[in-house]
Amino acid sequence: MSSRHPFDLSLTLVTDAALCGERGVAAVVAEAVAGGATIVQLRDKLASTEQLLEQVAELAGVIDGRAALVVNDRLDVVVAARERGIRVDGVHLGQSDAAVLAARDALGPDAIVGLTANTRAHLDAVARLPRGTVDYLGVGVIRPTSTKPDHPPALGVDGFAVLAAATDVPCVAIGGVGAADVPELRRAGAAGVAVVSAICAAPDPRAAAAEFAARWAASAGIEADGGSPTASGAPRPAGGVPRVLSIAGSDPSGGAGIQADLKSIAAVGGYGMAAITALTAQNTRGVRGVHVPPATFLADQLDTIADDIEVDAVKIGMLANAEVIDTVAAWLRRIRPPVVVLDPVMVATSGDRLLDPDAERALRDLLPLADLVTPNVAELAVLADAEPATTWAGVIAQAETVSAGFGVRVLAKGGHLDGATAPDALVDAAAATIVEFDGERIATTATHGTGCSLSSALATLRASLGAWEPAVAEARRWLRESLRHGESLAVGGGHGPVHHFAGLWSRGGLATAPTPAEVEAEWWAEIADVRRAIDELPFIRALADGSLPRTAFEEYLAQDAHYLRVYSRTLAEASRLAPDAPAQAFWAAGAQRCLDGELALHRDRLHDLRGPRDQRARPFEPNAANTAYLDHLVASGSRGGYAELIAAVLPCYWIYDDLGRRLVTGGFGPEALSPEHPYADWLAMYGEPAFELATRQAIDTVAAVASRATPAVRARMLRAFRRSAEHELAFFAAPWPADRIEVDA
Ligand SMILES: Cc1ncc(COP(=O)(O)OP(=O)(O)O)c(N)n1
Ligand SMILES: Cc1nc(C(=O)O)sc1CCOP(=O)(O)O
Ligand SMILES: [Mg+2]
């Protein structure tokens, strides 16, 4: 049935006049179709028949054949529209609407007839209909949605998957669906998604539709059963799950080599196999030894696989010597696998050449047998007979040389260049094309095996998607997600592995720890209300514009000096508890800096407080806010250990650094910049690069610990952090008691 209809079910826009608002339904439809909506379903429960006919005519004009047009509920309107010569492609009917058999009869075999189904009984009824009666089923709701107040119970993605698996009619997911759900729904067997509010209520319906379309395209090849049928009869990935062979070395630590290849292949939807070229003794810090079994045994492995299994794609990694390379080349010439990706492992991260000259020569002969080579900057330079490129333009130029010289596509990789971005480019000299892929660099130490993982994912995705460009786009998306979560695995003390299954685990409900960057963003957002309240304090406002009375300023400094002395002790405690030497040294340096700061305060600014206690102009007592803050810091360390303690000390760095920089740079108004400002020299301390650097290190250290912590410990850390931020607010407010503290609990 499905192949009869040239309809693409991937994205249905169901219209809603109220949600489209003043823009009007036609304008929203025009934008959504331009963005990639493939079906428009006119749904208007309030319109009269005549009004519906007018709307159908208008939408048919707007759509102009670029998407299919169907009408919800009203078979009679579709029939009448067709009689008036208006192009309308079909109808969507609910369980209580007109019968689908009548619709098929009235509209003929080429029309679209969609039916709502959200129970097994509905599916059983569909199964009893003559084949071809219904083109697709609208299955929902996925989540509760206010768009259809009388909606059936929510199925969730899992419930959807169960129904979709129980019918061979394509299922379109509807109800509470957003663009972020697309990959999961596609994996659950959806032939498409249908949405109302996500597009009709979007500020930019074209962009909203485009996001759905992009996510749909990017998640091609991840369907649960190797590809849901589509009404367009689009080809499934060749033969379902691709069978992918890695010919590479073994990394017993699991981050690179065949171990990484097998994980990558599985993660992106392939069946992985491995023929081992060499055994290494290595971990995340380096390689200690290599053992190369006889090349004849590699030949045995390859032949044994090929004698039994059809290989859809091959990824080639470490090839230890010329004999091994010649063995692989001979096998490729004989078997001719449809996809060959060669990661030319030739240069170690240290810059050392890994292959002897004979092997390098043999590798050059192997290159033309590959469909794609994926050299890093250093390897590309060797292949191009040039010095390593230092610019992205230089990398592209060398990739063009290699592509032309060896007659092979090159994936030029910018990961080893310096810079904020990490671009890649697919360079094909024969086709005279360069397709660039950009993206921000991901700051992580978990980079072990990145090249192996990318090349094996590429081989797999090229086999399932049938084209290089989407394969590279999807492999990059997957690898970037895996890179972002690598550190959370906490494997080894050197460069750890990427988290090959980060996406799958989180989508499957398995906890994937947040990355340090995510912790940082979440925690900063968590104290946004406290930060706003600090900014609004009259004390801070007056400090910024210079109108703060000197008595209040000195009271604040006196409190600060006391605070710093005890805070220094808590940092020393953090140093004592630190699990490694760098963290121990960092917190110890912080403790020293605080003591220096406290001594400087007494020496340079707290004139009234100098001298023996009984001779001071004003006696000093820590105020309640100060004492409470310090009690919290000490308690965090004794109750929660290192993790909670460092979370509790962090706001003192972070809030001061942020606030100080804004005070110095005029973030609170021009007065803060003026040299006449009475506290200008004191404010200037805040802008010191050393403090900024220390703050950065403190955030990174705490975020890394939180990222690796169990969810319970991470939650306790966040509570300690927030509580300290609240104490900061009270601390700032105290010198001027007129201030009122208002923070949402
Ligand atoms: C694609 C799609 N699926 C389901 C529905 C719901 O149709 P129905 O059950 O007839 O409910 P109403 O839309 O009439 O409220 C749909 N419209 N589209
Ligand atoms: C029209 C409709 N039919 C549903 C069903 O389950 O049959 S849910 C629904 C509304 C979906 O709207 P939104 O995308 O804004 O959640
Ligand atoms: Mg209906």
CSV table of N, CA, C and O in Angstrom, one decimal, residues 541-607:
chain,number,residue,atom,x,y,z
A,541,ARG,N,24.7,49.2,45.0
A,541,ARG,CA,24.4,50.4,44.1
A,541,ARG,C,25.3,51.6,44.6
A,541,ARG,O,25.9,52.3,43.8
A,542,ALA,N,25.3,51.8,45.9
A,542,ALA,CA,26.0,52.9,46.5
A,542,ALA,C,27.5,52.7,46.3
A,542,ALA,O,28.3,53.7,46.1
A,543,LEU,N,28.0,51.4,46.5
A,543,LEU,CA,29.4,51.1,46.3
A,543,LEU,C,29.8,51.5,44.8
A,543,LEU,O,30.8,52.0,44.5
A,544,ALA,N,28.9,51.1,43.9
A,544,ALA,CA,29.1,51.4,42.5
A,544,ALA,C,29.2,52.8,42.2
A,544,ALA,O,30.1,53.3,41.5
A,545,ASP,N,28.3,53.6,42.7
A,545,ASP,CA,28.3,55.1,42.3
A,545,ASP,C,29.1,55.9,43.2
A,545,ASP,O,29.2,57.2,43.1
A,546,GLY,N,29.7,55.3,44.2
A,546,GLY,CA,30.6,56.1,45.1
A,546,GLY,C,29.9,56.8,46.2
A,546,GLY,O,30.6,57.5,47.0
A,547,SER,N,28.6,56.6,46.4
A,547,SER,CA,27.9,57.3,47.4
A,547,SER,C,27.8,56.6,48.7
A,547,SER,O,27.2,57.0,49.7
A,548,LEU,N,28.5,55.4,48.8
A,548,LEU,CA,28.4,54.6,50.0
A,548,LEU,C,29.1,55.3,51.2
A,548,LEU,O,30.3,55.7,51.0
A,549,PRO,N,28.5,55.5,52.3
A,549,PRO,CA,29.1,56.2,53.4
A,549,PRO,C,30.4,55.4,53.8
A,549,PRO,O,30.4,54.2,53.8
A,550,ARG,N,31.4,56.2,54.2
A,550,ARG,CA,32.7,55.5,54.6
A,550,ARG,C,32.5,54.6,55.8
A,550,ARG,O,33.1,53.5,55.8
A,551,THR,N,31.6,55.0,56.7
A,551,THR,CA,31.4,54.1,57.9
A,551,THR,C,30.9,52.7,57.4
A,551,THR,O,31.4,51.7,57.9
A,552,ALA,N,30.0,52.7,56.5
A,552,ALA,CA,29.4,51.5,56.0
A,552,ALA,C,30.5,50.7,55.3
A,552,ALA,O,30.6,49.5,55.4
A,553,PHE,N,31.3,51.4,54.5
A,553,PHE,CA,32.4,50.7,53.7
A,553,PHE,C,33.4,50.1,54.7
A,553,PHE,O,33.8,48.9,54.5
A,554,GLU,N,33.8,50.8,55.7
A,554,GLU,CA,34.8,50.3,56.6
A,554,GLU,C,34.2,49.1,57.4
A,554,GLU,O,34.9,48.2,57.7
A,555,GLU,N,32.9,49.2,57.8
A,555,GLU,CA,32.3,48.1,58.5
A,555,GLU,C,32.3,46.9,57.6
A,555,GLU,O,32.7,45.8,58.0
A,556,TYR,N,32.0,47.1,56.3
A,556,TYR,CA,32.1,46.0,55.4
A,556,TYR,C,33.5,45.4,55.3
A,556,TYR,O,33.7,44.2,55.4
A,557,LEU,N,34.5,46.3,55.2
A,557,LEU,CA,35.9,45.8,55.1
A,557,LEU,C,36.3,45.0,56.4
A,557,LEU,O,37.0,44.0,56.3
A,558,ALA,N,35.9,45.5,57.5
A,558,ALA,CA,36.2,44.8,58.8
A,558,ALA,C,35.6,43.4,58.8
A,558,ALA,O,36.2,42.4,59.2
A,559,GLN,N,34.3,43.4,58.4
A,559,GLN,CA,33.7,42.1,58.3
A,559,GLN,C,34.4,41.1,57.3
A,559,GLN,O,34.6,40.0,57.6
A,560,ASP,N,34.8,41.7,56.2
A,560,ASP,CA,35.5,41.0,55.2
A,560,ASP,C,36.8,40.4,55.7
A,560,ASP,O,37.1,39.3,55.4
A,561,ALA,N,37.5,41.2,56.4
A,561,ALA,CA,38.8,40.8,56.9
A,561,ALA,C,38.6,39.5,57.8
A,561,ALA,O,39.3,38.5,57.7
A,562,HIS,N,37.6,39.6,58.7
A,562,HIS,CA,37.3,38.5,59.6
A,562,HIS,C,36.9,37.3,58.7
A,562,HIS,O,37.4,36.1,58.9
A,563,TYR,N,36.1,37.5,57.8
A,563,TYR,CA,35.6,36.4,56.9
A,563,TYR,C,36.8,35.8,56.2
A,563,TYR,O,36.9,34.5,56.2
A,564,LEU,N,37.7,36.6,55.7
A,564,LEU,CA,38.8,36.0,54.9
A,564,LEU,C,39.7,35.1,55.7
A,564,LEU,O,40.2,34.1,55.3
A,565,ARG,N,39.8,35.5,57.0
A,565,ARG,CA,40.7,34.7,57.9
A,565,ARG,C,40.1,33.3,58.0
A,565,ARG,O,40.8,32.3,57.9
A,566,VAL,N,38.8,33.2,58.3
A,566,VAL,CA,38.2,31.9,58.5
A,566,VAL,C,38.1,31.2,57.1
A,566,VAL,O,38.3,30.0,57.0
A,567,TYR,N,37.7,32.0,56.1
A,567,TYR,CA,37.6,31.4,54.8
A,567,TYR,C,38.9,30.7,54.3
A,567,TYR,O,38.9,29.6,53.8
A,568,SER,N,40.0,31.4,54.7
A,568,SER,CA,41.3,30.8,54.4
A,568,SER,C,41.5,29.4,55.0
A,568,SER,O,42.0,28.5,54.4
A,569,ARG,N,40.9,29.3,56.2
A,569,ARG,CA,41.0,28.0,56.9
A,569,ARG,C,40.2,26.9,56.1
A,569,ARG,O,40.6,25.8,56.0
A,570,THR,N,39.0,27.4,55.6
A,570,THR,CA,38.2,26.4,54.9
A,570,THR,C,38.9,26.0,53.6
A,570,THR,O,38.8,24.8,53.2
A,571,LEU,N,39.6,26.9,53.0
A,571,LEU,CA,40.3,26.5,51.8
A,571,LEU,C,41.5,25.6,52.1
A,571,LEU,O,41.8,24.7,51.3
A,572,ALA,N,42.1,25.8,53.2
A,572,ALA,CA,43.2,24.9,53.7
A,572,ALA,C,42.6,23.5,53.9
A,572,ALA,O,43.2,22.5,53.6
A,573,GLU,N,41.4,23.5,54.4
A,573,GLU,CA,40.7,22.2,54.7
A,573,GLU,C,40.4,21.5,53.3
A,573,GLU,O,40.6,20.3,53.2
A,574,ALA,N,40.0,22.3,52.4
A,574,ALA,CA,39.7,21.8,51.0
A,574,ALA,C,41.0,21.2,50.5
A,574,ALA,O,41.0,20.1,49.9
A,575,SER,N,42.1,21.9,50.7
A,575,SER,CA,43.4,21.4,50.2
A,575,SER,C,43.8,20.1,50.9
A,575,SER,O,44.2,19.1,50.3
A,576,ARG,N,43.5,20.0,52.2
A,576,ARG,CA,43.8,18.8,53.0
A,576,ARG,C,43.0,17.6,52.4
A,576,ARG,O,43.5,16.5,52.3
A,577,LEU,N,41.7,17.9,52.0
A,577,LEU,CA,40.8,16.8,51.6
A,577,LEU,C,41.0,16.5,50.1
A,577,LEU,O,40.4,15.5,49.6
A,578,ALA,N,41.7,17.3,49.4
A,578,ALA,CA,41.7,17.2,47.9
A,578,ALA,C,42.2,15.8,47.5
A,578,ALA,O,43.2,15.3,48.1
A,579,PRO,N,41.7,15.2,46.4
A,579,PRO,CA,42.0,13.9,46.1
A,579,PRO,C,43.3,13.8,45.2
A,579,PRO,O,43.9,12.8,45.0
A,580,ASP,N,43.8,15.0,44.7
A,580,ASP,CA,45.0,14.9,43.9
A,580,ASP,C,45.8,16.1,44.1
A,580,ASP,O,45.4,17.2,44.6
A,581,ALA,N,47.1,16.0,43.6
A,581,ALA,CA,48.0,17.1,43.9
A,581,ALA,C,47.6,18.5,43.3
A,581,ALA,O,47.7,19.5,44.0
A,582,PRO,N,47.2,18.5,42.0
A,582,PRO,CA,46.8,19.8,41.5
A,582,PRO,C,45.7,20.5,42.3
A,582,PRO,O,45.8,21.7,42.6
A,583,ALA,N,44.7,19.8,42.7
A,583,ALA,CA,43.6,20.4,43.5
A,583,ALA,C,44.1,20.8,44.8
A,583,ALA,O,43.8,21.9,45.3
A,584,GLN,N,45.0,19.9,45.4
A,584,GLN,CA,45.6,20.3,46.7
A,584,GLN,C,46.3,21.6,46.6
A,584,GLN,O,46.2,22.5,47.5
A,585,ALA,N,47.1,21.7,45.6
A,585,ALA,CA,47.9,22.9,45.4
A,585,ALA,C,47.1,24.2,45.2
A,585,ALA,O,47.3,25.3,45.7
A,586,PHE,N,46.0,23.9,44.4
A,586,PHE,CA,45.1,25.1,44.0
A,586,PHE,C,44.5,25.7,45.3
A,586,PHE,O,44.5,26.9,45.5
A,587,TRP,N,43.9,24.8,46.1
A,587,TRP,CA,43.2,25.3,47.3
A,587,TRP,C,44.1,25.9,48.3
A,587,TRP,O,43.8,26.9,49.0
A,588,ALA,N,45.3,25.3,48.4
A,588,ALA,CA,46.3,25.8,49.3
A,588,ALA,C,46.7,27.2,48.9
A,588,ALA,O,46.9,28.1,49.7
A,589,ALA,N,46.9,27.4,47.6
A,589,ALA,CA,47.3,28.8,47.1
A,589,ALA,C,46.1,29.7,47.4
A,589,ALA,O,46.4,30.9,47.7
A,590,GLY,N,44.9,29.3,47.3
A,590,GLY,CA,43.7,30.1,47.6
A,590,GLY,C,43.8,30.5,49.0
A,590,GLY,O,43.5,31.7,49.4
A,591,ALA,N,44.1,29.6,49.9
A,591,ALA,CA,44.1,29.9,51.3
A,591,ALA,C,45.2,31.0,51.6
A,591,ALA,O,45.0,31.9,52.4
A,592,GLN,N,46.3,30.8,51.0
A,592,GLN,CA,47.4,31.8,51.2
A,592,GLN,C,47.0,33.2,50.7
A,592,GLN,O,47.2,34.2,51.3
A,593,ARG,N,46.3,33.2,49.5
A,593,ARG,CA,45.9,34.5,48.9
A,593,ARG,C,44.9,35.2,49.9
A,593,ARG,O,44.9,36.4,50.0
A,594,CYS,N,44.0,34.4,50.5
A,594,CYS,CA,43.0,35.0,51.4
A,594,CYS,C,43.7,35.6,52.6
A,594,CYS,O,43.4,36.7,53.1
A,595,LEU,N,44.7,34.9,53.1
A,595,LEU,CA,45.4,35.4,54.3
A,595,LEU,C,46.1,36.7,53.9
A,595,LEU,O,46.1,37.7,54.6
A,596,ASP,N,46.8,36.7,52.7
A,596,ASP,CA,47.5,37.9,52.2
A,596,ASP,C,46.5,39.0,52.1
A,596,ASP,O,46.7,40.2,52.5
A,597,GLY,N,45.3,38.7,51.6
A,597,GLY,CA,44.2,39.8,51.4
A,597,GLY,C,43.8,40.3,52.8
A,597,GLY,O,43.6,41.5,52.9
A,598,GLU,N,43.7,39.4,53.7
A,598,GLU,CA,43.2,39.9,55.1
A,598,GLU,C,44.3,40.8,55.7
A,598,GLU,O,44.0,41.8,56.2
A,599,LEU,N,45.5,40.4,55.6
A,599,LEU,CA,46.6,41.2,56.2
A,599,LEU,C,46.7,42.5,55.5
A,599,LEU,O,46.8,43.6,56.1
A,600,ALA,N,46.5,42.5,54.1
A,600,ALA,CA,46.6,43.8,53.4
A,600,ALA,C,45.4,44.7,53.8
A,600,ALA,O,45.6,45.9,53.9
A,601,LEU,N,44.3,44.1,54.1
A,601,LEU,CA,43.1,45.0,54.5
A,601,LEU,C,43.5,45.7,55.8
A,601,LEU,O,43.3,46.9,56.0
A,602,HIS,N,44.0,44.9,56.8
A,602,HIS,CA,44.4,45.6,58.0
A,602,HIS,C,45.5,46.6,57.9
A,602,HIS,O,45.4,47.7,58.5
A,603,ARG,N,46.4,46.2,57.0
A,603,ARG,CA,47.6,47.1,56.9
A,603,ARG,C,47.2,48.4,56.2
A,603,ARG,O,47.5,49.5,56.6
A,604,ASP,N,46.4,48.3,55.1
A,604,ASP,CA,46.2,49.5,54.2
A,604,ASP,C,44.9,50.2,54.5
A,604,ASP,O,44.7,51.4,54.1
A,605,ARG,N,43.9,49.6,55.0
A,605,ARG,CA,42.6,50.2,55.0
A,605,ARG,C,41.9,50.3,56.3
A,605,ARG,O,41.1,51.2,56.6
A,606,LEU,N,42.1,49.4,57.2
A,606,LEU,CA,41.3,49.3,58.4
A,606,LEU,C,42.0,50.1,59.5
A,606,LEU,O,42.4,49.5,60.6
A,607,HIS,N,42.3,51.4,59.3
A,607,HIS,CA,43.1,52.2,60.2
A,607,HIS,C,42.4,52.1,61.6
A,607,HIS,O,43.1,52.0,62.6
